[in-house]
Tab-separated table of C-alpha atoms in Angstrom:
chain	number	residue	atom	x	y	z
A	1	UNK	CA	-5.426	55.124	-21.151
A	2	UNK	CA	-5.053	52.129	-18.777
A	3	UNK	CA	-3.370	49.106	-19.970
A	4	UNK	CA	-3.849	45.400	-18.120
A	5	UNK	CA	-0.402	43.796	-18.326
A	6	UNK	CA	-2.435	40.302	-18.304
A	7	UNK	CA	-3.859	41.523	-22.265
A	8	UNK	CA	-0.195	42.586	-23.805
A	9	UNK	CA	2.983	40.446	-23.913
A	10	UNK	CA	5.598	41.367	-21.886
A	11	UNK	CA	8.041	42.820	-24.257
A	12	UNK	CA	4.798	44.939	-25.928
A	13	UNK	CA	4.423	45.748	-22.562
A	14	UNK	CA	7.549	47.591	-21.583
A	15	UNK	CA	7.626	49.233	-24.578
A	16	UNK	CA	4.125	50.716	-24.097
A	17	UNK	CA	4.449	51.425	-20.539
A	18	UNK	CA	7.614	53.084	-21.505
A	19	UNK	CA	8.234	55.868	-24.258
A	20	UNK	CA	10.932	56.614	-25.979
A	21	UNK	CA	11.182	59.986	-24.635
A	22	UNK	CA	11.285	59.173	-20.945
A	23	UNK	CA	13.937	56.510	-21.645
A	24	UNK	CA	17.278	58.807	-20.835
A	25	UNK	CA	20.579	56.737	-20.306
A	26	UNK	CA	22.552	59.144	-19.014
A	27	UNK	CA	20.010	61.827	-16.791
A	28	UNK	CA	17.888	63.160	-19.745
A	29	UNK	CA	20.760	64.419	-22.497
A	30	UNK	CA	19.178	64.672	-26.120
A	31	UNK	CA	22.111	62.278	-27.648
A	32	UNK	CA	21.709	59.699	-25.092
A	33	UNK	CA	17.793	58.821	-25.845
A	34	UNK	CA	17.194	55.141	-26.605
A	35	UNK	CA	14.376	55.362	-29.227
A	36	UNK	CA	11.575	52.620	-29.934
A	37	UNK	CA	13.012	51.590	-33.033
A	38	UNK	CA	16.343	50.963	-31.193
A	39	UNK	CA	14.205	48.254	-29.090
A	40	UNK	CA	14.834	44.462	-29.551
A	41	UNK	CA	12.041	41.875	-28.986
A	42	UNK	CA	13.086	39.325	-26.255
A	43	UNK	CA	12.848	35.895	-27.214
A	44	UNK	CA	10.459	34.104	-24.688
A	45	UNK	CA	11.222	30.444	-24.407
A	46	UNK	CA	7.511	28.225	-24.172
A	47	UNK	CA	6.757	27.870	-20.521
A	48	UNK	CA	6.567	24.398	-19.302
A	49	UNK	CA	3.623	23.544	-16.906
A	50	UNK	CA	4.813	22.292	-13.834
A	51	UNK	CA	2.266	19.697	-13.522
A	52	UNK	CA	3.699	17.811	-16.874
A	53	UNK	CA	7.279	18.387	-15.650
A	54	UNK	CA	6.216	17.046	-12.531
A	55	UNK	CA	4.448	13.762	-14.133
A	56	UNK	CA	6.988	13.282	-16.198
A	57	UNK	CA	9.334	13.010	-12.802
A	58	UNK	CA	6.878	10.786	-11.146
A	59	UNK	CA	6.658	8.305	-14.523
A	60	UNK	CA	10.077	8.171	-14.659
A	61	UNK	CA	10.739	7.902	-11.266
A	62	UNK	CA	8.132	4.491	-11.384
A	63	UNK	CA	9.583	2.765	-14.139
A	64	UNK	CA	12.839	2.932	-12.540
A	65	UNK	CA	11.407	1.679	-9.161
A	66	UNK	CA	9.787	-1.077	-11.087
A	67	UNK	CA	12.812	-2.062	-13.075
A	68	UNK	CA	14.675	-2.520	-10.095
A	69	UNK	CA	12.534	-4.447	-8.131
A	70	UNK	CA	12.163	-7.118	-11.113
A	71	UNK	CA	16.133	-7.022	-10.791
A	72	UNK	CA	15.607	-7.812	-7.358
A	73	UNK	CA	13.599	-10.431	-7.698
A	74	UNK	CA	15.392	-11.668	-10.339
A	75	UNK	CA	18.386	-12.074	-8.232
A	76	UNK	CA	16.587	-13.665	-5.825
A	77	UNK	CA	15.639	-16.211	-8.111
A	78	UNK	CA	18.564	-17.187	-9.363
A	79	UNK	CA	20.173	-17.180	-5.619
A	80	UNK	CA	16.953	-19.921	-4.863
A	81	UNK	CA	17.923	-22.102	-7.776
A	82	UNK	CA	21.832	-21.417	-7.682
A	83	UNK	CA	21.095	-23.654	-4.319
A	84	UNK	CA	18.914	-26.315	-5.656
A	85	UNK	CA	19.872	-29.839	-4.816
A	86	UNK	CA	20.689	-32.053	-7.777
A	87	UNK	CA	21.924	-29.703	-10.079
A	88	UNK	CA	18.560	-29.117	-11.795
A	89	UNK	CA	18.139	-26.290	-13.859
A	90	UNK	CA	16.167	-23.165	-14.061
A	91	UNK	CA	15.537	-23.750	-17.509
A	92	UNK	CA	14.659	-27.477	-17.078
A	93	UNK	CA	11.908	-26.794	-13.688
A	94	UNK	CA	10.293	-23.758	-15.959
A	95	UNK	CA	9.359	-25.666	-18.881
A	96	UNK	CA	8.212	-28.226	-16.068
A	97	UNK	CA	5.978	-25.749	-14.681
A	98	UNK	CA	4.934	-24.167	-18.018
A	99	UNK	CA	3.641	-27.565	-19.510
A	100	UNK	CA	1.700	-29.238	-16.201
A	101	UNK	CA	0.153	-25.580	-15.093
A	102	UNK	CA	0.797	-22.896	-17.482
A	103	UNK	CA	3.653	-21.368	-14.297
A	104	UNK	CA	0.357	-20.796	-11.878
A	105	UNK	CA	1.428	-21.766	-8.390
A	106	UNK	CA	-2.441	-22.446	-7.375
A	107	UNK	CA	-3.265	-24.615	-10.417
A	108	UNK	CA	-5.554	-27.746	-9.449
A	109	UNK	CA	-6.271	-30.234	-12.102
A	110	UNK	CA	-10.012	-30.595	-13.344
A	111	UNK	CA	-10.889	-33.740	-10.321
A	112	UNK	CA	-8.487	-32.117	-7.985
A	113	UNK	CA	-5.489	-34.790	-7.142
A	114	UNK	CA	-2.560	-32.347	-8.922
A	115	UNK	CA	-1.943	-29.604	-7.178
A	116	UNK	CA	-0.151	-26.468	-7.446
A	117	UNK	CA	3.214	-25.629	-10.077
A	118	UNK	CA	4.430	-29.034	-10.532
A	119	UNK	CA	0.904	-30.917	-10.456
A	120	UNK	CA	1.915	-33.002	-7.510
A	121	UNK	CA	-0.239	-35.193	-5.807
A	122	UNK	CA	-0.741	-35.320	-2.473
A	123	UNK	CA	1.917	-38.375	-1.787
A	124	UNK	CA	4.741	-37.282	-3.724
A	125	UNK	CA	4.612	-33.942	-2.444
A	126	UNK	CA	4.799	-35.697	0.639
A	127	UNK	CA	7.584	-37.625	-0.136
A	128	UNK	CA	9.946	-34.453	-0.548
A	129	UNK	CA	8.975	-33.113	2.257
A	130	UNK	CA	6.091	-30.774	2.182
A	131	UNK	CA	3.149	-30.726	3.864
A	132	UNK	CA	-0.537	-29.254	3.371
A	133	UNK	CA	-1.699	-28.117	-0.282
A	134	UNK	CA	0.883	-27.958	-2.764
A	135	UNK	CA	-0.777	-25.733	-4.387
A	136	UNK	CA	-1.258	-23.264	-1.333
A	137	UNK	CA	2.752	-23.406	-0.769
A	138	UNK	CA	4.386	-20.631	-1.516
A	139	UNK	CA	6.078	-20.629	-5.226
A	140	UNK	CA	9.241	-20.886	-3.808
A	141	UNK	CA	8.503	-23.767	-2.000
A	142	UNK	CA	6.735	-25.702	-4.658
A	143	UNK	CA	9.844	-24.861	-6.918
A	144	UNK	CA	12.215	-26.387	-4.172
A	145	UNK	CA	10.137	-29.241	-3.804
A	146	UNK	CA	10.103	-30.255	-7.511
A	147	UNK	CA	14.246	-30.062	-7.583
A	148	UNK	CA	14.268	-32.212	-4.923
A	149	UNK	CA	12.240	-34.877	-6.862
A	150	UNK	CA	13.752	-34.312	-10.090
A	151	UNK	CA	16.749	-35.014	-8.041
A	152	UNK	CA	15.819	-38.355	-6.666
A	153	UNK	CA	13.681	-39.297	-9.751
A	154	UNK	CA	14.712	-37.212	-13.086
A	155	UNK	CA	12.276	-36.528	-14.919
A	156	UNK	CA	10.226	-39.826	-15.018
A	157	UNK	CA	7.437	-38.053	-12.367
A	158	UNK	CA	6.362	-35.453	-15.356
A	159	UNK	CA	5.854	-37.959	-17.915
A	160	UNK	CA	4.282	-35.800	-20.480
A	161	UNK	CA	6.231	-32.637	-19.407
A	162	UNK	CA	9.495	-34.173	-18.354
């Protein structure tokens, strides 16, 4: 009788493939026979497929990237506004830029004369300095640009927000 190994478990396997009688310890003496009933069943532990061990590497491996590239940036941040002129803070340009555009660097208002973060219009962001759009600056531009006028001015240019 021919028996496919890929049909039995292993441990059935052996002891198929394997009688009692041809299982001699010590050369073939009668004492020294290991019978089937003497066998023990292996415990098999569940196989892991590579491919989920190997996602769950990659996931892993990608949150942790992410995570510390938003620490990076975050410490970039606060090195951009540790260096602010006036002593404005983080916390008071934010709300700024959350009340005039919602924090969206490209915002334009609805006829097109506030521009970018802050809303500034095309003279004030003059006035401190920049040049072009303000709202194609880069974010850390526009930010700069608004501590410099809360600087000179307070608050008084974001009359609604300020």
């Amino acid at each position: 009788m021919l028996i496919k190994r890929t049909h039995i478990a292993p441990a059935l396997f052996l002891a198929l493939a394997a009688p009692a009688t041809a299982l001699a310890a010590d050369g073939g003496e009668a004492g020294s026979r290991i019978g089937v009933t003497d066998a023990q069943v292996a415990e098999i532990a569940p196989l892991q497929r590579p491919i989920d061990r190997f996602q769950h590497v990659i996931h892993k491996l990608t949150r942790q990237i992410r995570a510390e590239h938003r620490a990076e940036l975050r410490r970039q941040r606060r090195e951009l506004f540790a260096s602010l002129p006036g002593g404005v803070t983080i916390g008071t340009l934010e709300s700024i830029a959350a009340c005039e555009s919602g924090g969206d660097p490209a915002a334009v208002s609805s006829d097109g004369s506030y521009r970018g973060k802050y809303q500034f219009d095309f003279g004030t962001w003059e006035s401190v300095g920049g040049s072009g759009d303000p709202a194609a600056a880069p974010e850390q531009e526009q930010d700069y640009r608004a501590a410099l006028l809360y600087s000179q001015s307070g608050s008084s240019p974001w009359p609604v927000c300020g």
